[in-house]
DNA sequence: CTAATAGTTAGCCATATGGAAAACCAAGCG
DNA sequence: CGCTTGGTTTTCCATATGGCTAACTATTAG
């Protein structure tokens, strides 16, 4: 449930930190459409290339993006399997919360049926 | 900024930022079990109360936790409906990615069947 | 009324983050 | 070879973050 033995340690800190910035989410949304070179990704964005590179490094540290250089072009790919754990933590909390609320509702019903 | 008509409104910033810290995730995991007072939440944690309060404010800004004070006790509640959007963004990206990979697989199959 | 309890404010500090400009490689092209 | 293109490194800046202590306010228990 926690660590699925995929690449680097699936650390939620880095993952959620990576996704907490709109620029970086935009990059991910681009990469969903397919791999892209650094300049293709940076082009439309209103920030300088070096600044973009910092964002890219944050994404790489989080494991959500992998990059490789061929010649002078660095291509960026999304690692879809890293999206799972991020989604899972939220889903897990939500489910636990719902179960609790259900139990609470049951209890309330019992009390109503069988008042003290 | 450049929101490309993809995904929900960008208060995801605050949400993901809130979840990028282990202390704050621990608080959320506690609150899933039910509402709790500030000191109950802060007690087990290895940080000072003022520091804890800062974390709590981050959680409140993100909308994931609501608090109310009665007498001298401030009680913290989880807002489960805020967990949904956070989960959804990831789910949405993952699904888009999967669809793309499926199309790609189909294409590869076609090529194999019908080589150029 | 006094004292303990539960938070809150106010400083202070070190590090991290997001941003920019400038100068610097290295791979291709003509 | 020399120029251009695509990245990279370095340096610098302002602000945010996470942590602390100390001092303060406001309830409530005795």
Short mmCIF file of C-alpha atoms (C1' of nucleotides) in Angstrom, two decimals:
data_model
loop_
_atom_site.label_atom_id
_atom_site.label_comp_id
_atom_site.label_asym_id
_atom_site.label_seq_id
_atom_site.Cartn_x
_atom_site.Cartn_y
_atom_site.Cartn_z
CA UNK A 1 0.00 0.00 0.00
CA UNK A 2 2.78 2.38 0.82
CA UNK A 3 5.88 1.53 -1.17
CA UNK A 4 5.37 -0.17 -4.47
CA UNK A 5 9.07 -0.62 -5.20
CA UNK A 6 9.03 1.67 -8.20
CA UNK A 7 12.10 3.68 -9.01
CA UNK A 8 13.06 6.09 -6.23
CA UNK A 9 11.32 5.91 -2.85
CA UNK A 10 7.78 7.04 -3.48
CA UNK A 11 8.04 10.00 -1.21
CA UNK A 12 4.89 11.99 -1.01
CA UNK A 13 6.72 15.09 0.19
CA UNK A 14 8.50 15.50 -3.12
CA UNK A 15 5.47 14.46 -5.11
CA UNK A 16 3.01 16.87 -3.58
CA UNK A 17 5.58 19.61 -3.47
CA UNK A 18 6.15 19.12 -7.18
CA UNK A 19 2.44 19.43 -7.88
CA UNK A 20 1.93 22.50 -5.72
CA UNK A 21 3.11 24.84 -8.47
CA UNK A 22 0.96 25.81 -11.47
CA UNK A 23 3.93 25.90 -13.84
CA UNK A 24 4.85 22.36 -12.92
CA UNK A 25 1.28 21.11 -13.20
CA UNK A 26 1.12 22.73 -16.65
CA UNK A 27 4.25 20.81 -17.64
CA UNK A 28 2.71 17.57 -16.47
CA UNK A 29 -0.49 18.32 -18.39
CA UNK A 30 1.61 18.89 -21.50
CA UNK A 31 3.57 15.70 -21.02
CA UNK A 32 0.41 13.65 -20.74
CA UNK A 33 0.01 14.37 -24.44
CA UNK A 34 3.39 12.81 -25.12
CA UNK A 35 7.14 13.34 -24.59
CA UNK A 36 8.58 16.75 -25.37
CA UNK A 37 11.90 18.54 -25.50
CA UNK A 38 12.90 21.11 -22.89
CA UNK A 39 12.50 24.06 -25.27
CA UNK A 40 9.11 22.85 -26.46
CA UNK A 41 7.88 22.78 -22.89
CA UNK A 42 9.50 26.03 -21.85
CA UNK A 43 8.53 27.96 -24.98
CA UNK A 44 4.93 28.86 -24.11
CA UNK A 45 5.71 29.58 -20.46
CA UNK A 46 6.28 33.15 -19.26
CA UNK A 47 9.51 32.30 -17.44
CA UNK A 48 13.17 32.15 -18.34
CA UNK A 49 14.83 28.94 -19.43
CA UNK A 50 17.03 28.61 -16.33
CA UNK A 51 13.99 29.08 -14.13
CA UNK A 52 12.18 26.45 -16.14
CA UNK A 53 15.09 24.08 -15.64
CA UNK A 54 14.69 24.43 -11.89
CA UNK A 55 11.06 23.41 -12.14
CA UNK A 56 12.08 20.49 -14.29
CA UNK A 57 14.55 19.35 -11.66
CA UNK A 58 11.83 19.48 -9.03
CA UNK A 59 9.69 17.28 -11.25
CA UNK A 60 12.56 14.85 -11.76
CA UNK A 61 13.33 14.69 -8.04
CA UNK A 62 9.70 13.77 -7.45
CA UNK A 63 10.06 10.92 -9.93
CA UNK A 64 7.08 12.06 -11.93
CA UNK A 65 9.18 13.07 -14.93
CA UNK A 66 12.12 11.26 -16.47
CA UNK A 67 14.45 12.95 -18.94
CA UNK A 68 17.16 11.80 -21.30
CA UNK A 69 19.53 13.68 -23.51
CA UNK A 70 20.28 12.73 -27.09
CA UNK A 71 22.64 14.95 -28.96
CA UNK A 72 21.85 18.42 -27.71
CA UNK A 73 18.16 17.77 -27.11
CA UNK A 74 16.81 16.67 -23.73
CA UNK A 75 13.50 14.88 -23.97
CA UNK A 76 11.08 14.72 -21.05
CA UNK A 77 8.69 11.82 -20.42
CA UNK A 78 5.96 11.44 -17.85
CA UNK A 79 6.17 8.45 -15.48
CA UNK A 80 2.51 7.56 -15.22
CA UNK A 81 3.02 4.94 -12.53
CA UNK A 82 4.14 7.71 -10.19
CA UNK A 83 0.75 9.37 -10.43
CA UNK A 84 -0.87 6.40 -8.72
CA UNK A 85 0.62 6.75 -5.22
CA UNK A 86 -0.18 10.45 -5.18
CA UNK A 87 -3.77 9.74 -6.02
CA UNK A 88 -3.90 6.83 -3.59
CA UNK A 89 -3.07 8.76 -0.45
CA UNK A 90 -6.00 11.10 -1.02
CA UNK A 91 -8.30 8.26 -1.96
CA UNK A 92 -7.30 6.34 1.14
CA UNK A 93 -7.99 9.27 3.47
CA UNK A 94 -11.27 9.97 1.77
CA UNK A 95 -12.38 6.35 2.13
CA UNK A 96 -11.39 6.21 5.80
CA UNK A 97 -13.33 9.41 6.37
CA UNK A 98 -16.40 8.04 4.60
CA UNK A 99 -16.30 4.83 6.64
CA UNK A 100 -16.20 6.85 9.83
CA UNK A 101 -19.12 9.01 8.75
CA UNK A 102 -21.06 5.87 7.89
CA UNK A 103 -20.44 4.40 11.31
CA UNK A 104 -21.54 7.70 12.78
CA UNK A 105 -24.74 7.64 10.78
CA UNK A 106 -25.46 4.08 11.89
CA UNK A 107 -24.94 5.08 15.49
CA UNK A 108 -27.29 8.01 15.13
CA UNK A 109 -29.91 5.72 13.64
CA UNK A 110 -29.56 3.25 16.49
CA UNK A 111 -29.98 6.02 19.02
CA UNK A 112 -33.09 7.23 17.29
CA UNK A 113 -34.60 3.73 17.17
CA UNK A 114 -33.64 2.96 20.72
CA UNK A 115 -33.52 6.18 22.72
CA UNK A 116 -31.72 6.27 26.07
CA UNK B 1 -1.65 31.70 -14.70
CA UNK B 2 -1.71 30.07 -18.11
CA UNK B 3 -4.56 27.79 -17.26
CA UNK B 4 -5.15 25.87 -20.44
CA UNK B 5 -8.74 24.97 -19.73
CA UNK B 6 -7.48 21.75 -18.20
CA UNK B 7 -8.32 20.65 -14.73
CA UNK B 8 -10.02 22.49 -11.84
CA UNK B 9 -9.41 26.02 -10.54
CA UNK B 10 -5.91 26.49 -9.30
CA UNK B 11 -6.46 26.49 -5.54
CA UNK B 12 -4.73 23.20 -6.07
CA UNK B 13 -1.63 25.20 -5.23
CA UNK B 14 -2.71 25.58 -1.63
CA UNK B 15 -4.03 22.04 -1.44
CA UNK B 16 -0.94 20.28 -2.71
CA UNK B 17 1.33 22.58 -0.80
CA UNK B 18 -0.56 21.72 2.35
CA UNK B 19 -0.10 18.02 1.73
CA UNK B 20 3.59 18.25 0.89
CA UNK B 21 4.60 18.22 4.55
CA UNK B 22 4.64 15.05 6.69
CA UNK B 23 3.50 16.87 9.81
CA UNK B 24 0.46 18.20 8.00
CA UNK B 25 -0.35 14.84 6.46
CA UNK B 26 -0.11 13.32 9.94
CA UNK B 27 -2.62 15.88 11.17
CA UNK B 28 -5.01 15.02 8.37
CA UNK B 29 -4.62 11.31 9.12
CA UNK B 30 -5.52 12.03 12.73
CA UNK B 31 -8.50 14.14 11.80
CA UNK B 32 -9.91 11.39 9.60
CA UNK B 33 -10.58 9.56 12.86
CA UNK B 34 -12.65 12.48 14.08
CA UNK B 35 -12.41 16.12 15.21
CA UNK B 36 -9.73 17.02 17.72
CA UNK B 37 -8.50 19.96 19.75
CA UNK B 38 -5.28 21.79 18.89
CA UNK B 39 -3.42 20.40 21.89
CA UNK B 40 -4.58 16.85 21.19
CA UNK B 41 -3.18 17.11 17.69
CA UNK B 42 0.01 18.86 18.66
CA UNK B 43 0.73 16.67 21.71
CA UNK B 44 2.31 13.67 19.97
CA UNK B 45 4.24 15.78 17.48
CA UNK B 46 7.92 16.64 18.06
CA UNK B 47 7.44 20.35 17.42
CA UNK B 48 6.51 23.37 19.48
CA UNK B 49 2.94 24.61 19.74
CA UNK B 50 3.55 27.84 17.82
CA UNK B 51 5.14 25.88 15.02
CA UNK B 52 2.19 23.54 15.01
CA UNK B 53 -0.16 26.51 14.74
CA UNK B 54 1.61 27.60 11.57
CA UNK B 55 1.00 24.19 10.04
CA UNK B 56 -2.61 24.40 11.11
CA UNK B 57 -2.98 27.73 9.34
CA UNK B 58 -1.59 26.24 6.16
CA UNK B 59 -4.17 23.48 6.41
CA UNK B 60 -6.93 26.02 6.97
CA UNK B 61 -5.82 28.18 4.04
CA UNK B 62 -6.03 25.10 1.84
CA UNK B 63 -9.59 24.56 2.98
CA UNK B 64 -8.93 21.00 4.02
CA UNK B 65 -9.34 21.74 7.71
CA UNK B 66 -11.92 23.93 9.40
CA UNK B 67 -11.54 25.05 13.01
CA UNK B 68 -13.77 26.69 15.58
CA UNK B 69 -13.08 27.95 19.03
CA UNK B 70 -15.36 27.34 21.96
CA UNK B 71 -14.21 28.71 25.27
CA UNK B 72 -10.47 28.25 25.26
CA UNK B 73 -10.50 25.12 23.11
CA UNK B 74 -10.13 25.23 19.34
CA UNK B 75 -11.50 22.17 17.64
CA UNK B 76 -10.31 21.06 14.21
CA UNK B 77 -12.45 19.22 11.70
CA UNK B 78 -11.55 17.70 8.36
CA UNK B 79 -13.45 18.91 5.29
CA UNK B 80 -13.75 15.67 3.34
CA UNK B 81 -15.23 17.31 0.27
CA UNK B 82 -11.92 19.10 -0.25
CA UNK B 83 -10.11 15.79 -0.64
CA UNK B 84 -12.02 15.06 -3.82
CA UNK B 85 -10.57 17.76 -6.11
CA UNK B 86 -7.06 16.93 -5.00
CA UNK B 87 -7.59 13.30 -5.89
CA UNK B 88 -9.35 14.21 -9.12
CA UNK B 89 -6.53 16.12 -10.71
CA UNK B 90 -4.23 13.13 -10.42
CA UNK B 91 -6.91 10.75 -11.56
CA UNK B 92 -7.66 12.93 -14.55
CA UNK B 93 -4.03 13.10 -15.66
CA UNK B 94 -3.60 9.39 -15.16
CA UNK B 95 -6.66 8.60 -17.26
CA UNK B 96 -5.59 10.93 -20.06
CA UNK B 97 -2.18 9.27 -20.03
CA UNK B 98 -3.70 5.81 -20.19
CA UNK B 99 -5.92 6.76 -23.11
CA UNK B 100 -2.91 8.05 -24.99
CA UNK B 101 -0.93 4.87 -24.32
CA UNK B 102 -3.89 2.83 -25.52
CA UNK B 103 -4.07 4.74 -28.78
CA UNK B 104 -0.34 4.21 -29.15
CA UNK B 105 -0.70 0.47 -28.61
CA UNK B 106 -3.45 0.31 -31.22
CA UNK B 107 -1.26 2.13 -33.68
CA UNK B 108 1.61 -0.26 -33.07
CA UNK B 109 -0.69 -3.21 -33.64
CA UNK B 110 -1.92 -1.76 -36.91
CA UNK B 111 1.63 -1.25 -38.08
CA UNK B 112 2.51 -4.83 -37.24
CA UNK B 113 -0.49 -6.20 -39.11
CA UNK B 114 0.07 -3.97 -42.05
CA UNK B 115 3.79 -3.23 -42.39
CA UNK B 116 5.04 -0.37 -44.51
"C1'" DC C 1 -9.37 35.75 43.57
"C1'" DT C 2 -5.54 32.91 41.98
"C1'" DA C 3 -3.55 29.59 39.33
"C1'" DA C 4 -3.41 26.46 35.81
"C1'" DT C 5 -4.76 25.52 30.99
"C1'" DA C 6 -5.17 26.37 26.00
"C1'" DG C 7 -3.98 29.15 22.54
"C1'" DT C 8 -1.92 33.24 20.35
"C1'" DT C 9 1.50 36.94 19.01
"C1'" DA C 10 5.81 38.51 18.22
"C1'" DG C 11 10.56 38.15 17.20
"C1'" DC C 12 14.38 35.79 15.39
"C1'" DC C 13 17.08 32.48 12.52
"C1'" DA C 14 18.53 29.27 8.75
"C1'" DT C 15 17.31 27.29 4.70
"C1'" DA C 16 14.45 26.70 0.54
"C1'" DT C 17 12.01 28.56 -3.36
"C1'" DG C 18 11.00 31.07 -7.53
"C1'" DG C 19 12.69 34.37 -10.36
"C1'" DA C 20 16.30 36.80 -13.42
"C1'" DA C 21 20.78 37.86 -16.18
"C1'" DA C 22 25.13 36.46 -17.92
"C1'" DA C 23 28.31 33.69 -19.30
"C1'" DC C 24 29.33 29.09 -20.80
"C1'" DC C 25 29.43 24.22 -23.20
"C1'" DA C 26 28.36 21.09 -27.01
"C1'" DA C 27 26.08 19.44 -31.11
"C1'" DG C 28 24.72 20.37 -35.79
"C1'" DC C 29 24.58 23.17 -39.93
"C1'" DG C 30 26.54 25.72 -43.97
"C1'" DC D 1 35.93 26.35 -39.43
"C1'" DG D 2 32.59 29.39 -37.64
"C1'" DC D 3 27.81 30.33 -36.48
"C1'" DT D 4 23.49 28.90 -34.43
"C1'" DT D 5 20.75 26.24 -31.53
"C1'" DG D 6 19.53 23.92 -27.28
"C1'" DG D 7 20.80 23.42 -22.72
"C1'" DT D 8 23.54 24.31 -18.52
"C1'" DT D 9 26.00 26.64 -14.76
"C1'" DT D 10 26.74 30.44 -11.92
"C1'" DT D 11 25.48 34.21 -9.36
"C1'" DC D 12 22.31 37.07 -7.31
"C1'" DC D 13 17.87 38.68 -5.26
"C1'" DA D 14 13.39 38.76 -2.60
"C1'" DT D 15 10.20 36.19 -0.37
"C1'" DA D 16 8.37 32.02 1.90
"C1'" DT D 17 8.89 28.17 5.02
"C1'" DG D 18 9.74 25.66 9.16
"C1'" DG D 19 11.67 25.92 13.39
"C1'" DC D 20 12.52 28.07 18.03
"C1'" DT D 21 11.80 31.04 22.62
"C1'" DA D 22 9.55 34.37 25.20
"C1'" DA D 23 5.87 36.91 26.39
"C1'" DC D 24 0.94 37.64 26.21
"C1'" DT D 25 -4.45 36.79 26.39
"C1'" DA D 26 -8.35 34.49 27.70
"C1'" DT D 27 -10.93 30.62 29.93
"C1'" DT D 28 -11.82 27.77 33.45
"C1'" DA D 29 -10.75 25.09 37.78
"C1'" DG D 30 -9.87 25.54 42.82
#
